[in-house]
Short mmCIF file of C-alpha atoms in Angstrom, two decimals:
data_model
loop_
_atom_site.label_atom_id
_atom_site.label_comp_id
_atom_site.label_asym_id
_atom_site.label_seq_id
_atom_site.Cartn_x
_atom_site.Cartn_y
_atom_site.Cartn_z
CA UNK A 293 -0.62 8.99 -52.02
CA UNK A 294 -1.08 12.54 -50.30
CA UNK A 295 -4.90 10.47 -48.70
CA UNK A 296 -3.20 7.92 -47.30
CA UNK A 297 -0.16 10.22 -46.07
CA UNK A 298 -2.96 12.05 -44.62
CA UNK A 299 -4.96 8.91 -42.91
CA UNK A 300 -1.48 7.65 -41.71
CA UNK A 301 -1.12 10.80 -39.89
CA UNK A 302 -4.42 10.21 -37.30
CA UNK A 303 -3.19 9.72 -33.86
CA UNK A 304 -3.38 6.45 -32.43
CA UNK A 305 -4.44 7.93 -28.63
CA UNK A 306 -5.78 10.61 -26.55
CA UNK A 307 -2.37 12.27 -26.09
CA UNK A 308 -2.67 12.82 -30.23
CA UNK A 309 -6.19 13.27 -30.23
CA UNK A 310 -5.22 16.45 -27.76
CA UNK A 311 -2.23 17.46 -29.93
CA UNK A 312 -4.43 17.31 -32.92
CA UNK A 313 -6.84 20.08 -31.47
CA UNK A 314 -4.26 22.32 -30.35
CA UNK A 315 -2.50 21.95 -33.57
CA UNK A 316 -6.18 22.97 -35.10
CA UNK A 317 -6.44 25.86 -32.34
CA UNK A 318 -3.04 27.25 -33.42
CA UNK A 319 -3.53 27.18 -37.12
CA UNK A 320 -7.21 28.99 -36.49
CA UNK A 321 -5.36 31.67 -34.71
CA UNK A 322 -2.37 32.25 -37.47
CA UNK A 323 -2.67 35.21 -39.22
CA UNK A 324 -1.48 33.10 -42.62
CA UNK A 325 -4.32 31.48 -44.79
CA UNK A 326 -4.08 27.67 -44.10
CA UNK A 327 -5.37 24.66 -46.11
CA UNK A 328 -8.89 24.13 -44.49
CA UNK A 329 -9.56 20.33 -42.38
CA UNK A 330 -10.56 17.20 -45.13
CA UNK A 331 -13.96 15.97 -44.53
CA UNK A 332 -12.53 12.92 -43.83
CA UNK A 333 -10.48 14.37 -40.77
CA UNK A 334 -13.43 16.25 -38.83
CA UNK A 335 -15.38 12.85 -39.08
CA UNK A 336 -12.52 11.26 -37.69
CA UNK A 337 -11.67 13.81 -34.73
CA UNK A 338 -15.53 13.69 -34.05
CA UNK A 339 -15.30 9.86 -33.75
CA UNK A 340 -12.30 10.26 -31.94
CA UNK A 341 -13.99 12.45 -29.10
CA UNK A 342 -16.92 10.88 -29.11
CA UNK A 343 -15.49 7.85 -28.51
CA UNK A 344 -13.69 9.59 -25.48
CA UNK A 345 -16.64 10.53 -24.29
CA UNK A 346 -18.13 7.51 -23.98
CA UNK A 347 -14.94 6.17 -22.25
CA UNK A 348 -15.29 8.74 -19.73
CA UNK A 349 -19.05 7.67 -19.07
CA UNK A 350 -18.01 3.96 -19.21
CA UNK A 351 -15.67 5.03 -16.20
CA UNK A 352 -18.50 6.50 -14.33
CA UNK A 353 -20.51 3.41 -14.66
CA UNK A 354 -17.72 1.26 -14.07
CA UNK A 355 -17.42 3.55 -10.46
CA UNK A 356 -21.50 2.84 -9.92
CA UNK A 357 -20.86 -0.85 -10.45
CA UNK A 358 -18.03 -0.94 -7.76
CA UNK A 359 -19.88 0.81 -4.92
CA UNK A 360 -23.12 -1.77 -5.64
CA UNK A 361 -20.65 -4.46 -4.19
CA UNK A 362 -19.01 -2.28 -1.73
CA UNK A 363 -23.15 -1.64 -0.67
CA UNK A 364 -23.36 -5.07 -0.33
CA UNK A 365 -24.19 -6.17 3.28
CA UNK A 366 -21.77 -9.68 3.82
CA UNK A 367 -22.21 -12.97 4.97
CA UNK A 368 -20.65 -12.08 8.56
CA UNK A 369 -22.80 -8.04 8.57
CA UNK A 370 -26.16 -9.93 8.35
CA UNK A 371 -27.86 -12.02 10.68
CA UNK A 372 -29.54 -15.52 9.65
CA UNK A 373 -28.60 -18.73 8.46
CA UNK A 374 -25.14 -19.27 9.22
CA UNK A 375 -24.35 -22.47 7.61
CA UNK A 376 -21.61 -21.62 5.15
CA UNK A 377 -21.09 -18.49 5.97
CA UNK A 378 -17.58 -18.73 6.05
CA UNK A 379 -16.98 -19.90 2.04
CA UNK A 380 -19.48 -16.51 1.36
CA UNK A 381 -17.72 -14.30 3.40
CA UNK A 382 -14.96 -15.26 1.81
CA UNK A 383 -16.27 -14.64 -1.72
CA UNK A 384 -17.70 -11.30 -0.62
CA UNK A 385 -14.50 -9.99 0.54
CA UNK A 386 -12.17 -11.22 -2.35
CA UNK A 387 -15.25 -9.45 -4.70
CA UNK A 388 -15.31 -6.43 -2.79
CA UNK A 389 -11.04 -6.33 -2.62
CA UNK A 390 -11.47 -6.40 -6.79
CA UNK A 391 -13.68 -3.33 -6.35
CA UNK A 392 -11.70 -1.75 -4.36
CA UNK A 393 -8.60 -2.09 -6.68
CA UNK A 394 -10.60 -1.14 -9.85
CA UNK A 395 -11.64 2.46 -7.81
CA UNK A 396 -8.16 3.11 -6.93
CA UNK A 397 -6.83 2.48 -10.52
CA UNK A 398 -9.99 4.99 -12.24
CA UNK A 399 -9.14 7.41 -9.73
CA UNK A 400 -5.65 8.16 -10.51
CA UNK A 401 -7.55 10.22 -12.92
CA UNK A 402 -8.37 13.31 -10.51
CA UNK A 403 -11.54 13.37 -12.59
CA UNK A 404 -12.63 10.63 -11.58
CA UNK A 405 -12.27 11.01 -7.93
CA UNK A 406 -13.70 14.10 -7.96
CA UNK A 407 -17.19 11.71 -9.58
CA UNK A 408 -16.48 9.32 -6.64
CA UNK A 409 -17.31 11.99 -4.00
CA UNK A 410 -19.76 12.94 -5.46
CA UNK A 411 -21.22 9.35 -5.85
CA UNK A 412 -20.88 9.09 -2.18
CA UNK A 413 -18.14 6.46 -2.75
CA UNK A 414 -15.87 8.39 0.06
CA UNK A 415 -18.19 8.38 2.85
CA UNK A 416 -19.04 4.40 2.58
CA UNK A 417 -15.44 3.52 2.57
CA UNK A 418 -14.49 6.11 5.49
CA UNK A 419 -17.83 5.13 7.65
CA UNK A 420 -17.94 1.42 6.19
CA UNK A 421 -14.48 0.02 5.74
CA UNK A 422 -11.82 1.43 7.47
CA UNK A 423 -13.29 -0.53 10.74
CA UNK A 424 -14.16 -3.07 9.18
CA UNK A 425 -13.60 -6.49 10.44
CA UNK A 426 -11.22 -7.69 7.19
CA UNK A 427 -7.92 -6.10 7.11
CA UNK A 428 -7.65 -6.78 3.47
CA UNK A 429 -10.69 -4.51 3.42
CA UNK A 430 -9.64 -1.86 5.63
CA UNK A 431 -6.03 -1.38 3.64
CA UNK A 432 -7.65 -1.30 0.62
CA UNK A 433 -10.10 1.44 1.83
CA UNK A 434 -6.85 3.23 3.12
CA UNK A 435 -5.45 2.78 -0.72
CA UNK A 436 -8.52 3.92 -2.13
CA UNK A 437 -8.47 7.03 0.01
CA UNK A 438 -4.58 7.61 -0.83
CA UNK A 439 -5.37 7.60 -4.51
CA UNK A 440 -8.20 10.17 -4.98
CA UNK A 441 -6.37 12.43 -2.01
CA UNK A 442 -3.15 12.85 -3.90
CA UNK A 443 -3.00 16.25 -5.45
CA UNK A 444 -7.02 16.79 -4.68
CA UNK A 445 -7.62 19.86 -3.07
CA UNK A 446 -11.24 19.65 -2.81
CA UNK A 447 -11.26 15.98 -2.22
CA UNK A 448 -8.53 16.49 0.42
CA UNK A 449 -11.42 18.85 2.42
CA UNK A 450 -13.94 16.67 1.99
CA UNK A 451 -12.30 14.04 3.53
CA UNK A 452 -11.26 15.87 6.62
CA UNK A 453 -14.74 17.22 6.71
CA UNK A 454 -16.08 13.91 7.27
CA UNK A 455 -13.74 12.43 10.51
CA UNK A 456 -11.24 10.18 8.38
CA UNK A 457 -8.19 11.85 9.54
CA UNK A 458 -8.28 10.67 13.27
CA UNK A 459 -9.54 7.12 11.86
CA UNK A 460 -6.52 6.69 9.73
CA UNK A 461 -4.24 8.01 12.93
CA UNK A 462 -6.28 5.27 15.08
CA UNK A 463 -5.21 2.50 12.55
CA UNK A 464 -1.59 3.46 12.37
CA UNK A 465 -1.56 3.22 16.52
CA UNK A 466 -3.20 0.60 16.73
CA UNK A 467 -4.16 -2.02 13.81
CA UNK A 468 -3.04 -5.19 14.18
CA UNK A 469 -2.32 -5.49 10.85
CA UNK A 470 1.18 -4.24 9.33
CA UNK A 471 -0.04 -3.12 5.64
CA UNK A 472 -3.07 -1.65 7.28
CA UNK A 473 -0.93 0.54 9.46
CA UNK A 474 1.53 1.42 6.12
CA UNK A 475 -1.48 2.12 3.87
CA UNK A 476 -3.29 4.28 6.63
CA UNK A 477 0.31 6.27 6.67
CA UNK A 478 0.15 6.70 3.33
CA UNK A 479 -3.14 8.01 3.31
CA UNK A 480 -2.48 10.55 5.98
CA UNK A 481 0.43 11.80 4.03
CA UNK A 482 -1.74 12.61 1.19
CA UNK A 483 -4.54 14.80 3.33
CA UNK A 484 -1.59 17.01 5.03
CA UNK A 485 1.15 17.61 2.87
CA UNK A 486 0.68 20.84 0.90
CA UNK A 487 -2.44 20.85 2.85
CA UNK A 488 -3.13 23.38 5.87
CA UNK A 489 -6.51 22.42 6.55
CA UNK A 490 -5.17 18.51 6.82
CA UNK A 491 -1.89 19.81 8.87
CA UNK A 492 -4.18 21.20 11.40
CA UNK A 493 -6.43 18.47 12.10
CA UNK A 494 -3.17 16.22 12.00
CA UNK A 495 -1.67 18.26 14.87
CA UNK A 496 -5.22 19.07 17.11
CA UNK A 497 -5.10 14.75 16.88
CA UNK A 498 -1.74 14.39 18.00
CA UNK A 499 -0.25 13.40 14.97
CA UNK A 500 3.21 13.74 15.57
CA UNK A 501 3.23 11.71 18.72
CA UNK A 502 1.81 9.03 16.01
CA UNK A 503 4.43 9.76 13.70
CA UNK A 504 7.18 8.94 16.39
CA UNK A 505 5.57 6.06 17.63
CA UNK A 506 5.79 4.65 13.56
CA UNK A 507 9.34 5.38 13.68
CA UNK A 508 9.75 3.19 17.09
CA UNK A 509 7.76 0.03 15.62
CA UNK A 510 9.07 -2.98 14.36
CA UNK A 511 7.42 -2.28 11.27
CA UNK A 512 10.48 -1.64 8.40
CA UNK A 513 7.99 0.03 5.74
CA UNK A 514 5.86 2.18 8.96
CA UNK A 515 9.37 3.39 10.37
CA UNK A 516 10.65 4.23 6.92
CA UNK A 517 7.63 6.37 6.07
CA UNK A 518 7.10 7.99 9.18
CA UNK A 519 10.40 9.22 9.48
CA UNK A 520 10.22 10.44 5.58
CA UNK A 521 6.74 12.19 6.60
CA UNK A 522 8.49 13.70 9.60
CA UNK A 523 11.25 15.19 7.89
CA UNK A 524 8.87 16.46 5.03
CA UNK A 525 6.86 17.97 7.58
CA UNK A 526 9.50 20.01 9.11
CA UNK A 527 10.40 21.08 6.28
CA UNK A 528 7.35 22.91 4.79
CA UNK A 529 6.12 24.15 8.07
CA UNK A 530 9.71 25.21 10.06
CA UNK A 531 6.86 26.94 12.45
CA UNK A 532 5.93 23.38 14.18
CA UNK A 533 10.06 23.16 15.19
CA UNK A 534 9.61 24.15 18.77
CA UNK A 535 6.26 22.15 19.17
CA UNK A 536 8.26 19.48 18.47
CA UNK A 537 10.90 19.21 20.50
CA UNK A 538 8.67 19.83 23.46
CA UNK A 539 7.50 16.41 22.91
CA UNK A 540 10.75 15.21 23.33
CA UNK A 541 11.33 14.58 19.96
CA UNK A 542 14.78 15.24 19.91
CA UNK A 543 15.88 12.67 22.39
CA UNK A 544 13.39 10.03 20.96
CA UNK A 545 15.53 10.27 17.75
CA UNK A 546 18.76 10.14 19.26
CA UNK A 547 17.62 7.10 20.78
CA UNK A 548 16.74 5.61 17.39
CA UNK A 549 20.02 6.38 16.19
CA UNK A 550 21.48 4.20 18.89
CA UNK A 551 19.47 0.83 17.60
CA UNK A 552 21.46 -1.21 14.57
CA UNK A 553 21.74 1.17 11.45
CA UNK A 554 19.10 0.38 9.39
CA UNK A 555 18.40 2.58 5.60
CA UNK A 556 15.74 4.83 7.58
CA UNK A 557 18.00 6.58 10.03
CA UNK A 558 19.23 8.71 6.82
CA UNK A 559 15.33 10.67 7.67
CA UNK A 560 16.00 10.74 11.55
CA UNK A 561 19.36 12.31 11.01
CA UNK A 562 17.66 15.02 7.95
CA UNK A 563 15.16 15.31 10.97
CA UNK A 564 17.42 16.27 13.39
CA UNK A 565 19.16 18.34 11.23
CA UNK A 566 16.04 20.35 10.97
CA UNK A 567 15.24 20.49 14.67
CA UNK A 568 18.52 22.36 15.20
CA UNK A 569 18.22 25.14 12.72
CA UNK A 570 16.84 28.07 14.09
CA UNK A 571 15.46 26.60 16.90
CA UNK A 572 17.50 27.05 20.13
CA UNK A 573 16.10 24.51 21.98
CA UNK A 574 16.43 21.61 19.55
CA UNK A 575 19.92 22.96 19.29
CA UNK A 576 20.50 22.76 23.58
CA UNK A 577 18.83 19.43 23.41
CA UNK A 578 21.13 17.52 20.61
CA UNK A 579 24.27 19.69 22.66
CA UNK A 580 23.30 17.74 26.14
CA UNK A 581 25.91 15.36 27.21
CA UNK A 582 24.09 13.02 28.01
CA UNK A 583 22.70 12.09 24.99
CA UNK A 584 26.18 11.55 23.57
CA UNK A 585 25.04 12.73 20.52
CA UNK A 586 28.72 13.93 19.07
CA UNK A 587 30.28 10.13 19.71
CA UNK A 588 27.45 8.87 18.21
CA UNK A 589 27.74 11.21 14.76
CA UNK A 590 31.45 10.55 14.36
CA UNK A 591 31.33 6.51 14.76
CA UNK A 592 28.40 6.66 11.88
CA UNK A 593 30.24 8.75 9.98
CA UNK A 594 33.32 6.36 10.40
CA UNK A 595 30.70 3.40 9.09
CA UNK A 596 29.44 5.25 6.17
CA UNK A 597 32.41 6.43 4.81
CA UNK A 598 33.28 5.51 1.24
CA UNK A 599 29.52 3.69 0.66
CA UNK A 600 28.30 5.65 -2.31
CA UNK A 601 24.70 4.94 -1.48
CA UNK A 602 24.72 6.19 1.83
CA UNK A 603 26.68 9.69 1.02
CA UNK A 604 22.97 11.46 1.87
CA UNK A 605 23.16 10.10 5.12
CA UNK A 606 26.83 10.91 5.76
CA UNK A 607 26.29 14.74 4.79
CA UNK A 608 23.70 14.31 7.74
CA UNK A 609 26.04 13.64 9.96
CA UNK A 610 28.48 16.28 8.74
CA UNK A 611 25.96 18.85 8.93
CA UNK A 612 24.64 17.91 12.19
CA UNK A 613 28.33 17.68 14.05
CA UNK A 614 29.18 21.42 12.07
CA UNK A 615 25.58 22.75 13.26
CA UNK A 616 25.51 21.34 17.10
CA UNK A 617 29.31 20.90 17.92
CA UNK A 618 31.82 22.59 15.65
CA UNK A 619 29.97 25.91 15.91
CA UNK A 620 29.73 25.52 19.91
CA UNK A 621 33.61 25.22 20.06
CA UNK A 622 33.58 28.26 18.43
CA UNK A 623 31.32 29.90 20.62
CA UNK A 624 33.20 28.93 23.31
CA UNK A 625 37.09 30.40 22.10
CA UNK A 626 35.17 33.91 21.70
CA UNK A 627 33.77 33.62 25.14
CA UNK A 628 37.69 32.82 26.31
CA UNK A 629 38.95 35.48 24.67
#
């Protein structure tokens, strides 16, 4: 009975492989005599990592497999017989799109992406695909990059070591296509937050003029995020407030206010409220007349009031109107008296 109490006891997964070794650690390390490990459970736990080891390698190959069809030269990038071209272009890129998403799923694990830089998987998608001619290929490329950037350090400086940040800026200006443009956001979000080195190269490329263009498209998912990536901006690095607002900025999101309320104006107004705060120019701009700014904040105050799932936006507002108008009233009686 106490056997198969024992065998019933094996983790099913890596998470208990893991809690079985610490488990092992911690008992080494107690100063009370413990019951030593059954035969029967080191061969097991030896199994157990060796088989994780060999899942880790599979991974690896699985990496090498995906960047021999990404190598791949296409139907339409070679020159010859072009008699059904079209059906094998076709083929290549739907083959080269499963690539693609197999990459981006194996490098959630940061191991993993650290392997594909190494591999020289980076530079062929940064050099290869983001121009390329298929925007299914070029979004997935943006993905890809996304997914091994995201909490990455050193495959956030790579990157930027290699030109992609002023690519992906290019393709939110200009692609023509609309989940190009979001995925190429999303990528850029991943090399600069929490990153200096990316927040530099993001503002020697202009990147906040990009970021304000996003939030004047048509796009719904582009404005969305580059108002969210604005306002996160801002608020890590207070020191680009003034920079800012000499664009302009101010008065280009006043003016967005003004369009139909749409779900994303609850970043322009968190926005705003940061270009005010300890920065006397952001506050003089949002204070001018002419913008109309204080109407403005008390009629969408008056529509959001008593919708529960717009009460983020609405403290906004409040906080803008006490910041920029409120407090100037009050500046003004002292001056009276």
């Amino acid at each position: 009975m106490a056997e198969n109490s024992e065998s019933r006891r094996y983790p099913q997964n890596l998470q208990g492989v893991l809690q079985l070794a610490v488990e092992a650690g911690s008992a080494a390390e107690a100063p009370a005599p413990v019951e030593p490990m059954s035969e029967e459970r080191k061969t097991w736990l030896r199994e157990a990592l060796s088989e994780l080891c060999k899942g880790q390698m599979d991974e690896v190959e699985q990496m090498k497999q995906c960047l021999a069809v990404l190598q791949k030269v296409g139907a339409s990038e070679s020159a010859g017989d072009r008699e059904g071209e079209e059906e094998r272009d076709e083929e290549d890129e739907d083959e080269r799109e499963t690539a693609f998403d197999l990459l981006s799923e194996l490098c959630e694990n940061l191991d993993n992406a650290r392997d594909l830089m190494i591999l020289g998987g980076l530079e062929l998608c940064v050099s290869r695909y983001l121009c390329h001619a298929h925007s299914g290929l070029r979004w997935h490329a943006a993905q890809l990059i996304a997914s091994c950037a995201q909490n990455m350090p050193q495959v956030q400086v790579h990157l930027l070591s290699i030109g992609t940040l002023p690519k992906l800026l290019q393709l939110i200006d200009s692609d023509p296509n609309s989940t190009v443009k979001v995925k190429a956001l999303y990528a850029v979000s991943c090399l600069v937050r929490e990153q200096e080195a990316g927040l530099q190269a993001f503002l020697s490329h202009d990147g906040f003029s990009v970021l304000m263009r996003g939030i004047q498209s048509e796009n719904e998912k582009l404005r969305t995020k580059s108002a969210f990536l604005l306002l996160n901006l801002l608020t890590s690095h207070p020191e680009q407030k003034d920079a800012v607002v000499s664009m302009g900025m101010v008065q280009q999101l006043v003016s967005v206010l003004r369009t139909p309320h749409l779900p994303f104006h609850e970043h322009v107004l968190g926005a705003l409220c940061c270009l005010v705060e300890d920065c006397p120019q952001g506050l003089k701009d949002c204070r001018n007349p002419v913008l109309g700014l204080e109407e403005l904040l008390k009629q969408r105050a008056t529509e959001l009031q008593g919708k529960e799932e717009s009460q983020e936006e609405l403290d906004f507002c409040e906080r803008l109107r006490v910041t920029c108008f409120r407090r100037q009233q009050s500046e003004d009686n002292e001056m009276d008296r």
